[in-house]
PDB file of C-alpha atoms and ligand atoms in Angstrom:
ATOM      1  CA  MET A  65     111.138 111.512 115.440  1.00 56.00           C
ATOM      2  CA  LYS A  66     108.389 109.497 113.741  1.00 70.00           C
ATOM      3  CA  ILE A  67     109.330 108.202 110.355  1.00 74.00           C
ATOM      4  CA  PRO A  68     106.906 109.480 107.743  1.00 77.00           C
ATOM      5  CA  ASN A  69     105.341 106.517 106.022  1.00 85.00           C
ATOM      6  CA  SER A  70     101.631 107.015 105.445  1.00 95.00           C
ATOM      7  CA  CYS A  71     100.331 108.343 102.131  1.00 97.00           C
ATOM      8  CA  ARG A  72      99.274 111.413 104.082  1.00 95.00           C
ATOM      9  CA  ASP A  73     102.848 111.967 105.316  1.00 96.00           C
ATOM     10  CA  ILE A  74     104.448 111.276 101.989  1.00 97.00           C
ATOM     11  CA  SER A  75     102.142 113.448  99.909  1.00 97.00           C
ATOM     12  CA  GLY A  76     102.629 116.168 102.539  1.00 96.00           C
ATOM     13  CA  LEU A  77     106.379 115.946 101.942  1.00 97.00           C
ATOM     14  CA  LEU A  78     105.819 116.020  98.171  1.00 98.00           C
ATOM     15  CA  LEU A  79     103.973 119.295  98.610  1.00 97.00           C
ATOM     16  CA  ALA A  80     106.547 120.656 101.107  1.00 97.00           C
ATOM     17  CA  ARG A  81     109.288 119.913  98.538  1.00 97.00           C
ATOM     18  CA  GLU A  82     107.983 122.818  96.431  1.00 97.00           C
ATOM     19  CA  ASP A  83     108.762 125.270  99.266  1.00 97.00           C
ATOM     20  CA  ARG A  84     111.696 123.888 101.210  1.00 96.00           C
ATOM     21  CA  SER A  85     114.394 121.283 100.707  1.00 96.00           C
ATOM     22  CA  LEU A  86     113.678 117.967 102.359  1.00 97.00           C
ATOM     23  CA  SER A  87     116.091 116.395 104.798  1.00 97.00           C
ATOM     24  CA  LEU A  88     118.027 113.317 103.752  1.00 97.00           C
ATOM     25  CA  GLY A  89     115.751 111.176 105.887  1.00 96.00           C
ATOM     26  CA  GLU A  90     112.650 112.700 104.327  1.00 96.00           C
ATOM     27  CA  ARG A  91     113.948 112.183 100.814  1.00 97.00           C
ATOM     28  CA  LEU A  92     114.747 108.561 101.594  1.00 96.00           C
ATOM     29  CA  ALA A  93     111.287 108.021 103.128  1.00 96.00           C
ATOM     30  CA  VAL A  94     109.671 109.478  99.976  1.00 97.00           C
ATOM     31  CA  ARG A  95     111.770 107.329  97.600  1.00 96.00           C
ATOM     32  CA  VAL A  96     111.157 104.112  99.494  1.00 96.00           C
ATOM     33  CA  HIS A  97     107.445 104.706  99.855  1.00 97.00           C
ATOM     34  CA  ILE A  98     106.908 105.566  96.226  1.00 96.00           C
ATOM     35  CA  LEU A  99     108.562 102.365  95.066  1.00 96.00           C
ATOM     36  CA  THR A 100     105.553 100.436  96.314  1.00 94.00           C
ATOM     37  CA  CYS A 101     102.727 102.978  96.396  1.00 97.00           C
ATOM     38  CA  ARG A 102     100.978 103.774  93.119  1.00 96.00           C
ATOM     39  CA  ALA A 103      98.848 106.493  94.730  1.00 97.00           C
ATOM     40  CA  CYS A 104     101.815 108.526  95.941  1.00 97.00           C
ATOM     41  CA  HIS A 105     103.618 107.894  92.664  1.00 97.00           C
ATOM     42  CA  ARG A 106     100.643 109.469  90.854  1.00 97.00           C
ATOM     43  CA  PHE A 107     100.540 112.261  93.392  1.00 98.00           C
ATOM     44  CA  GLU A 108     104.194 113.037  92.746  1.00 98.00           C
ATOM     45  CA  LYS A 109     103.516 113.173  88.990  1.00 97.00           C
ATOM     46  CA  GLN A 110     100.674 115.606  89.676  1.00 97.00           C
ATOM     47  CA  THR A 111     102.966 117.898  91.662  1.00 98.00           C
ATOM     48  CA  LEU A 112     105.432 117.867  88.770  1.00 97.00           C
ATOM     49  CA  VAL A 113     102.698 118.663  86.244  1.00 97.00           C
ATOM     50  CA  LEU A 114     101.536 121.530  88.401  1.00 97.00           C
ATOM     51  CA  ARG A 115     105.107 122.811  88.886  1.00 97.00           C
ATOM     52  CA  GLY A 116     105.522 122.975  85.127  1.00 97.00           C
ATOM     53  CA  ALA A 117     102.134 124.563  84.605  1.00 97.00           C
ATOM     54  CA  LEU A 118     102.865 127.306  87.148  1.00 97.00           C
ATOM     55  CA  ARG A 119     106.151 128.021  85.475  1.00 96.00           C
ATOM     56  CA  GLN A 120     104.408 128.400  82.147  1.00 96.00           C
ATOM     57  CA  TRP A 121     101.694 130.602  83.716  1.00 96.00           C
ATOM     58  CA  ARG A 122     104.432 132.814  85.208  1.00 94.00           C
ATOM     59  CA  GLU A 123     106.141 133.165  81.845  1.00 92.00           C
ATOM     60  CA  HIS A 124     102.822 133.848  80.167  1.00 91.00           C
ATOM     61  CA  GLN A 125     102.309 136.894  82.444  1.00 87.00           C
ATOM     62  CA  ARG A 126     105.525 138.401  81.161  1.00 81.00           C
ATOM     63  CA  GLU A 127     104.718 137.885  77.500  1.00 77.00           C
ATOM     64  CA  GLU A 128     103.466 140.546  75.206  1.00 58.00           C
ATOM     65  CA  GLY A 129      99.758 140.504  74.350  1.00 53.00           C
ATOM     66  CA  ASP A 130      96.953 139.975  76.743  1.00 47.00           C
ATOM     67  CA  PRO A 131      94.150 137.413  76.423  1.00 41.00           C
ATOM     68  CA  ARG A 132      90.772 139.106  76.234  1.00 36.00           C
TER      69      ARG A 132
ATOM     70  CA  MET B1496     109.704 170.232  72.135  1.00 45.00           C
ATOM     71  CA  SER B1497     111.838 167.195  72.708  1.00 49.00           C
ATOM     72  CA  GLU B1498     111.859 164.806  69.829  1.00 50.00           C
ATOM     73  CA  ASN B1499     110.759 161.785  71.851  1.00 55.00           C
ATOM     74  CA  ALA B1500     107.568 163.468  73.129  1.00 58.00           C
ATOM     75  CA  PRO B1501     105.386 161.504  70.686  1.00 58.00           C
ATOM     76  CA  ASP B1502     107.045 158.315  71.972  1.00 77.00           C
ATOM     77  CA  ILE B1503     106.025 159.179  75.505  1.00 81.00           C
ATOM     78  CA  ALA B1504     102.461 159.739  74.355  1.00 84.00           C
ATOM     79  CA  SER B1505     102.295 156.391  72.612  1.00 84.00           C
ATOM     80  CA  LEU B1506     104.020 154.704  75.573  1.00 86.00           C
ATOM     81  CA  ALA B1507     101.305 156.147  77.829  1.00 89.00           C
ATOM     82  CA  ARG B1508      98.644 154.628  75.581  1.00 91.00           C
ATOM     83  CA  HIS B1509     100.329 151.226  75.575  1.00 89.00           C
ATOM     84  CA  LEU B1510     100.693 151.344  79.323  1.00 92.00           C
ATOM     85  CA  GLU B1511      97.037 152.192  79.778  1.00 93.00           C
ATOM     86  CA  ALA B1512      96.151 149.173  77.623  1.00 94.00           C
ATOM     87  CA  LEU B1513      98.128 146.992  80.035  1.00 94.00           C
ATOM     88  CA  ARG B1514      96.329 148.302  83.127  1.00 96.00           C
ATOM     89  CA  PRO B1515      93.623 145.568  83.269  1.00 95.00           C
ATOM     90  CA  SER B1516      96.106 142.725  83.184  1.00 94.00           C
ATOM     91  CA  LEU B1517      98.362 144.444  85.709  1.00 96.00           C
ATOM     92  CA  LEU B1518      95.422 145.008  88.011  1.00 97.00           C
ATOM     93  CA  ARG B1519      94.371 141.393  87.769  1.00 96.00           C
ATOM     94  CA  LEU B1520      97.862 140.235  88.754  1.00 97.00           C
ATOM     95  CA  ALA B1521      98.150 142.783  91.592  1.00 97.00           C
ATOM     96  CA  GLN B1522      94.746 141.767  92.965  1.00 97.00           C
ATOM     97  CA  LEU B1523      95.629 138.096  92.755  1.00 97.00           C
ATOM     98  CA  GLN B1524      98.768 138.738  94.798  1.00 97.00           C
ATOM     99  CA  LEU B1525      97.463 141.371  97.227  1.00 96.00           C
ATOM    100  CA  ARG B1526      93.869 140.289  97.681  1.00 95.00           C
ATOM    101  CA  ASN B1527      92.905 143.880  98.401  1.00 95.00           C
ATOM    102  CA  ALA B1528      91.426 146.169  95.768  1.00 96.00           C
ATOM    103  CA  ALA B1529      92.832 149.437  97.214  1.00 96.00           C
ATOM    104  CA  TRP B1530      96.366 148.044  97.561  1.00 97.00           C
ATOM    105  CA  ALA B1531      96.193 146.632  94.080  1.00 97.00           C
ATOM    106  CA  GLU B1532      95.121 150.008  92.634  1.00 98.00           C
ATOM    107  CA  ASP B1533      98.010 151.699  94.411  1.00 97.00           C
ATOM    108  CA  ALA B1534     100.565 149.160  93.214  1.00 98.00           C
ATOM    109  CA  VAL B1535      99.379 149.537  89.610  1.00 98.00           C
ATOM    110  CA  SER B1536      99.324 153.340  89.723  1.00 97.00           C
ATOM    111  CA  GLU B1537     102.842 153.402  91.142  1.00 97.00           C
ATOM    112  CA  THR B1538     103.933 150.976  88.439  1.00 97.00           C
ATOM    113  CA  LEU B1539     102.550 153.080  85.604  1.00 96.00           C
ATOM    114  CA  LEU B1540     104.066 156.204  87.095  1.00 94.00           C
ATOM    115  CA  ALA B1541     107.460 154.547  87.441  1.00 94.00           C
ATOM    116  CA  ALA B1542     107.236 153.236  83.890  1.00 92.00           C
ATOM    117  CA  LEU B1543     106.538 156.746  82.516  1.00 90.00           C
ATOM    118  CA  GLN B1544     109.339 158.225  84.588  1.00 88.00           C
ATOM    119  CA  GLY B1545     111.772 155.543  83.411  1.00 83.00           C
ATOM    120  CA  ALA B1546     110.640 155.758  79.786  1.00 77.00           C
ATOM    121  CA  GLN B1547     114.223 156.123  78.481  1.00 72.00           C
ATOM    122  CA  ARG B1548     114.966 152.596  79.631  1.00 69.00           C
ATOM    123  CA  TYR B1549     112.128 151.154  77.610  1.00 68.00           C
ATOM    124  CA  ARG B1550     113.138 149.962  74.118  1.00 64.00           C
ATOM    125  CA  GLY B1551     110.326 148.893  71.804  1.00 64.00           C
ATOM    126  CA  THR B1552     106.870 147.432  72.362  1.00 60.00           C
ATOM    127  CA  ALA B1553     108.111 143.821  72.307  1.00 62.00           C
ATOM    128  CA  GLN B1554     109.598 144.168  75.799  1.00 81.00           C
ATOM    129  CA  LEU B1555     107.004 146.520  77.220  1.00 87.00           C
ATOM    130  CA  LYS B1556     104.945 143.992  79.182  1.00 88.00           C
ATOM    131  CA  THR B1557     107.994 142.135  80.398  1.00 89.00           C
ATOM    132  CA  TRP B1558     109.472 145.403  81.663  1.00 90.00           C
ATOM    133  CA  VAL B1559     106.267 146.683  83.231  1.00 93.00           C
ATOM    134  CA  VAL B1560     105.399 143.395  84.945  1.00 94.00           C
ATOM    135  CA  GLY B1561     108.928 143.417  86.407  1.00 94.00           C
ATOM    136  CA  ILE B1562     108.197 146.868  87.924  1.00 95.00           C
ATOM    137  CA  LEU B1563     104.822 145.691  89.150  1.00 97.00           C
ATOM    138  CA  LYS B1564     106.400 142.830  91.094  1.00 97.00           C
ATOM    139  CA  HIS B1565     108.497 145.353  93.044  1.00 97.00           C
ATOM    140  CA  LYS B1566     105.528 147.641  93.665  1.00 98.00           C
ATOM    141  CA  VAL B1567     103.372 144.767  94.812  1.00 97.00           C
ATOM    142  CA  LEU B1568     106.078 143.654  97.229  1.00 96.00           C
ATOM    143  CA  ASP B1569     106.309 147.221  98.572  1.00 96.00           C
ATOM    144  CA  GLN B1570     102.577 147.069  99.304  1.00 96.00           C
ATOM    145  CA  LEU B1571     102.956 143.750 101.111  1.00 94.00           C
ATOM    146  CA  ARG B1572     105.776 145.180 103.210  1.00 92.00           C
ATOM    147  CA  HIS B1573     103.842 148.315 103.933  1.00 90.00           C
ATOM    148  CA  HIS B1574     100.799 146.401 105.125  1.00 88.00           C
ATOM    149  CA  THR B1575     102.620 143.592 106.930  1.00 78.00           C
ATOM    150  CA  ARG B1576     101.504 144.645 110.386  1.00 69.00           C
ATOM    151  CA  GLU B1577      97.850 144.887 109.482  1.00 66.00           C
ATOM    152  CA  PRO B1578      95.544 142.260 110.959  1.00 59.00           C
ATOM    153  CA  THR B1579      94.444 141.030 107.538  1.00 56.00           C
ATOM    154  CA  LEU B1580      98.008 139.859 106.903  1.00 53.00           C
ATOM    155  CA  ALA B1581      99.006 138.843 110.435  1.00 44.00           C
ATOM    156  CA  ASP B1582      95.755 137.163 111.549  1.00 49.00           C
ATOM    157  CA  ALA B1583      96.385 133.449 112.097  1.00 49.00           C
ATOM    158  CA  GLY B1584      93.366 131.378 111.162  1.00 56.00           C
ATOM    159  CA  ASP B1585      91.229 132.214 108.151  1.00 53.00           C
ATOM    160  CA  ASP B1586      90.544 128.677 107.162  1.00 62.00           C
ATOM    161  CA  ASP B1587      89.365 125.265 108.185  1.00 65.00           C
ATOM    162  CA  ALA B1588      91.617 122.913 106.404  1.00 66.00           C
ATOM    163  CA  ASP B1589      90.599 119.731 108.273  1.00 73.00           C
ATOM    164  CA  GLU B1590      87.633 119.385 105.948  1.00 82.00           C
ATOM    165  CA  LEU B1591      89.901 119.183 102.954  1.00 85.00           C
ATOM    166  CA  GLU B1592      92.214 116.614 104.604  1.00 87.00           C
ATOM    167  CA  THR B1593      89.212 114.427 105.472  1.00 86.00           C
ATOM    168  CA  LEU B1594      88.056 114.600 101.911  1.00 87.00           C
ATOM    169  CA  LEU B1595      91.467 113.496 100.637  1.00 92.00           C
ATOM    170  CA  TYR B1596      92.719 110.961 103.202  1.00 94.00           C
ATOM    171  CA  ARG B1597      91.220 108.062 105.212  1.00 94.00           C
ATOM    172  CA  ARG B1598      91.749 107.974 108.927  1.00 92.00           C
ATOM    173  CA  ASP B1599      94.568 105.465 108.529  1.00 93.00           C
ATOM    174  CA  GLY B1600      96.442 107.950 106.273  1.00 94.00           C
ATOM    175  CA  HIS B1601      95.699 106.330 102.925  1.00 95.00           C
ATOM    176  CA  PHE B1602      94.187 108.300 100.043  1.00 96.00           C
ATOM    177  CA  GLN B1603      90.389 108.152  99.868  1.00 94.00           C
ATOM    178  CA  GLU B1604      90.639 107.874  96.100  1.00 93.00           C
ATOM    179  CA  MET B1605      93.444 106.989  93.752  1.00 95.00           C
ATOM    180  CA  PRO B1606      94.958 110.241  92.448  1.00 96.00           C
ATOM    181  CA  GLU B1607      94.261 110.584  88.715  1.00 95.00           C
ATOM    182  CA  PRO B1608      96.970 110.811  86.085  1.00 95.00           C
ATOM    183  CA  TRP B1609      97.354 114.447  85.026  1.00 96.00           C
ATOM    184  CA  THR B1610      98.626 115.442  81.612  1.00 94.00           C
ATOM    185  CA  ASP B1611     100.400 118.701  80.753  1.00 94.00           C
ATOM    186  CA  PRO B1612      97.607 121.335  80.541  1.00 95.00           C
ATOM    187  CA  CYS B1613      99.755 123.903  78.693  1.00 91.00           C
ATOM    188  CA  GLY B1614      99.462 122.652  75.100  1.00 90.00           C
ATOM    189  CA  GLU B1615      98.907 125.365  72.449  1.00 85.00           C
ATOM    190  CA  LEU B1616      95.196 124.862  72.102  1.00 86.00           C
ATOM    191  CA  GLN B1617      94.188 124.803  75.725  1.00 93.00           C
ATOM    192  CA  ARG B1618      96.662 126.885  77.666  1.00 92.00           C
ATOM    193  CA  GLU B1619      94.662 130.144  77.673  1.00 93.00           C
ATOM    194  CA  GLN B1620      91.651 128.235  78.987  1.00 96.00           C
ATOM    195  CA  PHE B1621      93.775 126.419  81.543  1.00 97.00           C
ATOM    196  CA  PHE B1622      95.349 129.645  82.810  1.00 96.00           C
ATOM    197  CA  ALA B1623      91.872 131.100  83.311  1.00 96.00           C
ATOM    198  CA  VAL B1624      90.912 128.080  85.449  1.00 97.00           C
ATOM    199  CA  LEU B1625      94.195 128.235  87.329  1.00 98.00           C
ATOM    200  CA  GLU B1626      93.742 131.914  88.146  1.00 97.00           C
ATOM    201  CA  ALA B1627      90.158 131.303  89.291  1.00 97.00           C
ATOM    202  CA  CYS B1628      91.413 128.543  91.581  1.00 98.00           C
ATOM    203  CA  MET B1629      94.134 130.804  93.011  1.00 97.00           C
ATOM    204  CA  GLU B1630      91.549 133.504  93.555  1.00 96.00           C
ATOM    205  CA  GLN B1631      89.470 131.058  95.583  1.00 95.00           C
ATOM    206  CA  LEU B1632      92.247 130.389  98.065  1.00 95.00           C
ATOM    207  CA  PRO B1633      91.680 132.052 101.450  1.00 93.00           C
ATOM    208  CA  ALA B1634      93.436 135.427 101.352  1.00 92.00           C
ATOM    209  CA  ARG B1635      96.461 134.582 103.502  1.00 91.00           C
ATOM    210  CA  GLN B1636      97.108 131.344 101.725  1.00 94.00           C
ATOM    211  CA  GLY B1637      96.678 133.095  98.373  1.00 96.00           C
ATOM    212  CA  ARG B1638      99.184 135.787  99.285  1.00 95.00           C
ATOM    213  CA  VAL B1639     101.985 133.469 100.362  1.00 96.00           C
ATOM    214  CA  PHE B1640     101.293 131.102  97.515  1.00 98.00           C
ATOM    215  CA  LEU B1641     101.566 133.897  94.942  1.00 98.00           C
ATOM    216  CA  MET B1642     104.718 135.187  96.666  1.00 97.00           C
ATOM    217  CA  ARG B1643     106.250 131.811  96.056  1.00 97.00           C
ATOM    218  CA  GLU B1644     104.898 131.126  92.580  1.00 98.00           C
ATOM    219  CA  TRP B1645     104.559 134.495  90.990  1.00 97.00           C
ATOM    220  CA  LEU B1646     107.098 136.737  92.791  1.00 97.00           C
ATOM    221  CA  GLU B1647     109.417 133.699  93.171  1.00 96.00           C
ATOM    222  CA  ILE B1648     110.576 134.636  96.639  1.00 97.00           C
ATOM    223  CA  ASP B1649     112.137 131.916  98.772  1.00 96.00           C
ATOM    224  CA  SER B1650     110.443 130.749 101.951  1.00 96.00           C
ATOM    225  CA  ALA B1651     112.954 132.273 104.383  1.00 96.00           C
ATOM    226  CA  THR B1652     112.597 135.703 102.735  1.00 96.00           C
ATOM    227  CA  ILE B1653     108.816 135.485 102.813  1.00 95.00           C
ATOM    228  CA  CYS B1654     108.965 134.802 106.560  1.00 94.00           C
ATOM    229  CA  GLN B1655     111.125 137.928 106.997  1.00 92.00           C
ATOM    230  CA  GLU B1656     108.976 140.098 104.804  1.00 91.00           C
ATOM    231  CA  LEU B1657     105.707 139.097 106.521  1.00 91.00           C
ATOM    232  CA  GLY B1658     107.120 138.608 109.997  1.00 90.00           C
ATOM    233  CA  ILE B1659     105.822 135.032 110.358  1.00 91.00           C
ATOM    234  CA  ALA B1660     107.410 131.832 111.564  1.00 94.00           C
ATOM    235  CA  SER B1661     108.514 129.297 108.989  1.00 94.00           C
ATOM    236  CA  THR B1662     106.214 126.615 110.460  1.00 94.00           C
ATOM    237  CA  ASN B1663     103.250 128.935 109.909  1.00 93.00           C
ATOM    238  CA  LEU B1664     104.354 129.666 106.394  1.00 95.00           C
ATOM    239  CA  TRP B1665     104.657 125.978 105.574  1.00 94.00           C
ATOM    240  CA  ILE B1666     101.193 125.236 106.970  1.00 93.00           C
ATOM    241  CA  LEU B1667      99.727 128.013 104.810  1.00 94.00           C
ATOM    242  CA  LEU B1668     101.568 126.819 101.709  1.00 96.00           C
ATOM    243  CA  HIS B1669     100.649 123.207 102.348  1.00 95.00           C
ATOM    244  CA  ARG B1670      96.983 124.125 102.588  1.00 94.00           C
ATOM    245  CA  ALA B1671      97.161 126.360  99.558  1.00 96.00           C
ATOM    246  CA  ARG B1672      98.744 123.614  97.473  1.00 97.00           C
ATOM    247  CA  LEU B1673      96.210 121.008  98.608  1.00 95.00           C
ATOM    248  CA  ARG B1674      93.340 123.309  97.809  1.00 95.00           C
ATOM    249  CA  LEU B1675      94.734 124.290  94.459  1.00 97.00           C
ATOM    250  CA  ARG B1676      95.221 120.644  93.522  1.00 97.00           C
ATOM    251  CA  GLU B1677      91.662 119.840  94.534  1.00 95.00           C
ATOM    252  CA  CYS B1678      90.252 122.794  92.602  1.00 96.00           C
ATOM    253  CA  LEU B1679      92.185 121.916  89.452  1.00 97.00           C
ATOM    254  CA  GLN B1680      91.182 118.227  89.737  1.00 96.00           C
ATOM    255  CA  GLN B1681      87.533 119.265  89.888  1.00 95.00           C
ATOM    256  CA  ASN B1682      87.597 122.086  87.336  1.00 96.00           C
ATOM    257  CA  TRP B1683      90.212 121.014  84.860  1.00 96.00           C
ATOM    258  CA  PHE B1684      91.794 117.570  85.052  1.00 95.00           C
ATOM    259  CA  GLY B1685      88.576 115.784  85.946  1.00 90.00           C
ATOM    260  CA  ASP B1686      86.878 117.024  82.801  1.00 66.00           C
ATOM    261  CA  HIS B1687      89.693 116.932  80.325  1.00 53.00           C
ATOM    262  CA  THR B1688      90.536 113.383  79.380  1.00 49.00           C
ATOM    263  CA  SER B1689      93.042 114.274  76.702  1.00 46.00           C
TER     264      SER B1689
HETATM  265 ZN1   ZN C 564     101.335 106.311  99.423  1.00 55.22          ZN
END
């Protein structure tokens, strides 16, 4: 199996992480790549911001009162 | 006359007031106006029938949205075999990938730093943009994405419910997440330098 190491591969794994658990090899590849790649580091931060925002959106749908 | 009859009447009014937001959520998840109408009608009916279990306005929306999630999932199950759900390609995602990555696999542009968009002052506005971006996802991507992020169903269960292979599901979710990111970058994070 090809080791994921391009930014395209790594950001793909960062997105996949939201929907499935990564294998040990995949997690290692992500960690190693992000140590030296600012772009993927930023991309990871974005996925975390979005994860938090979606959680808040979900909670907002349950709350009383509706924005008009 | 039973003594809680007036409560039922006021419950019915409160429920009716919730209809627009229920319909908006159902439509976002189902991407089909008729299915969404059915899910909401069934929800309101179930809420009226289960009125004894409802205690006070404060929990009304929480309770009703909980019912809606089940009714929406019933609709998805019921329509699983229809071509609109089972049809494979409704999207050309290559365009998006070309926009984002160079041929050698590097990013075209440095991803921007995003800050939490859910502060008190801007969250309502952000949620409106977020919902608009989710609405713009191709229907199949939108459905599976909302199943993950709104119904909070795990990937394996989504595959079972929709009768699709996990590789297909992951492709759909990957595309949905890329698109959503791009849409939010353009319509929210790009403009808001807070
Ligand atoms: Zn990278």
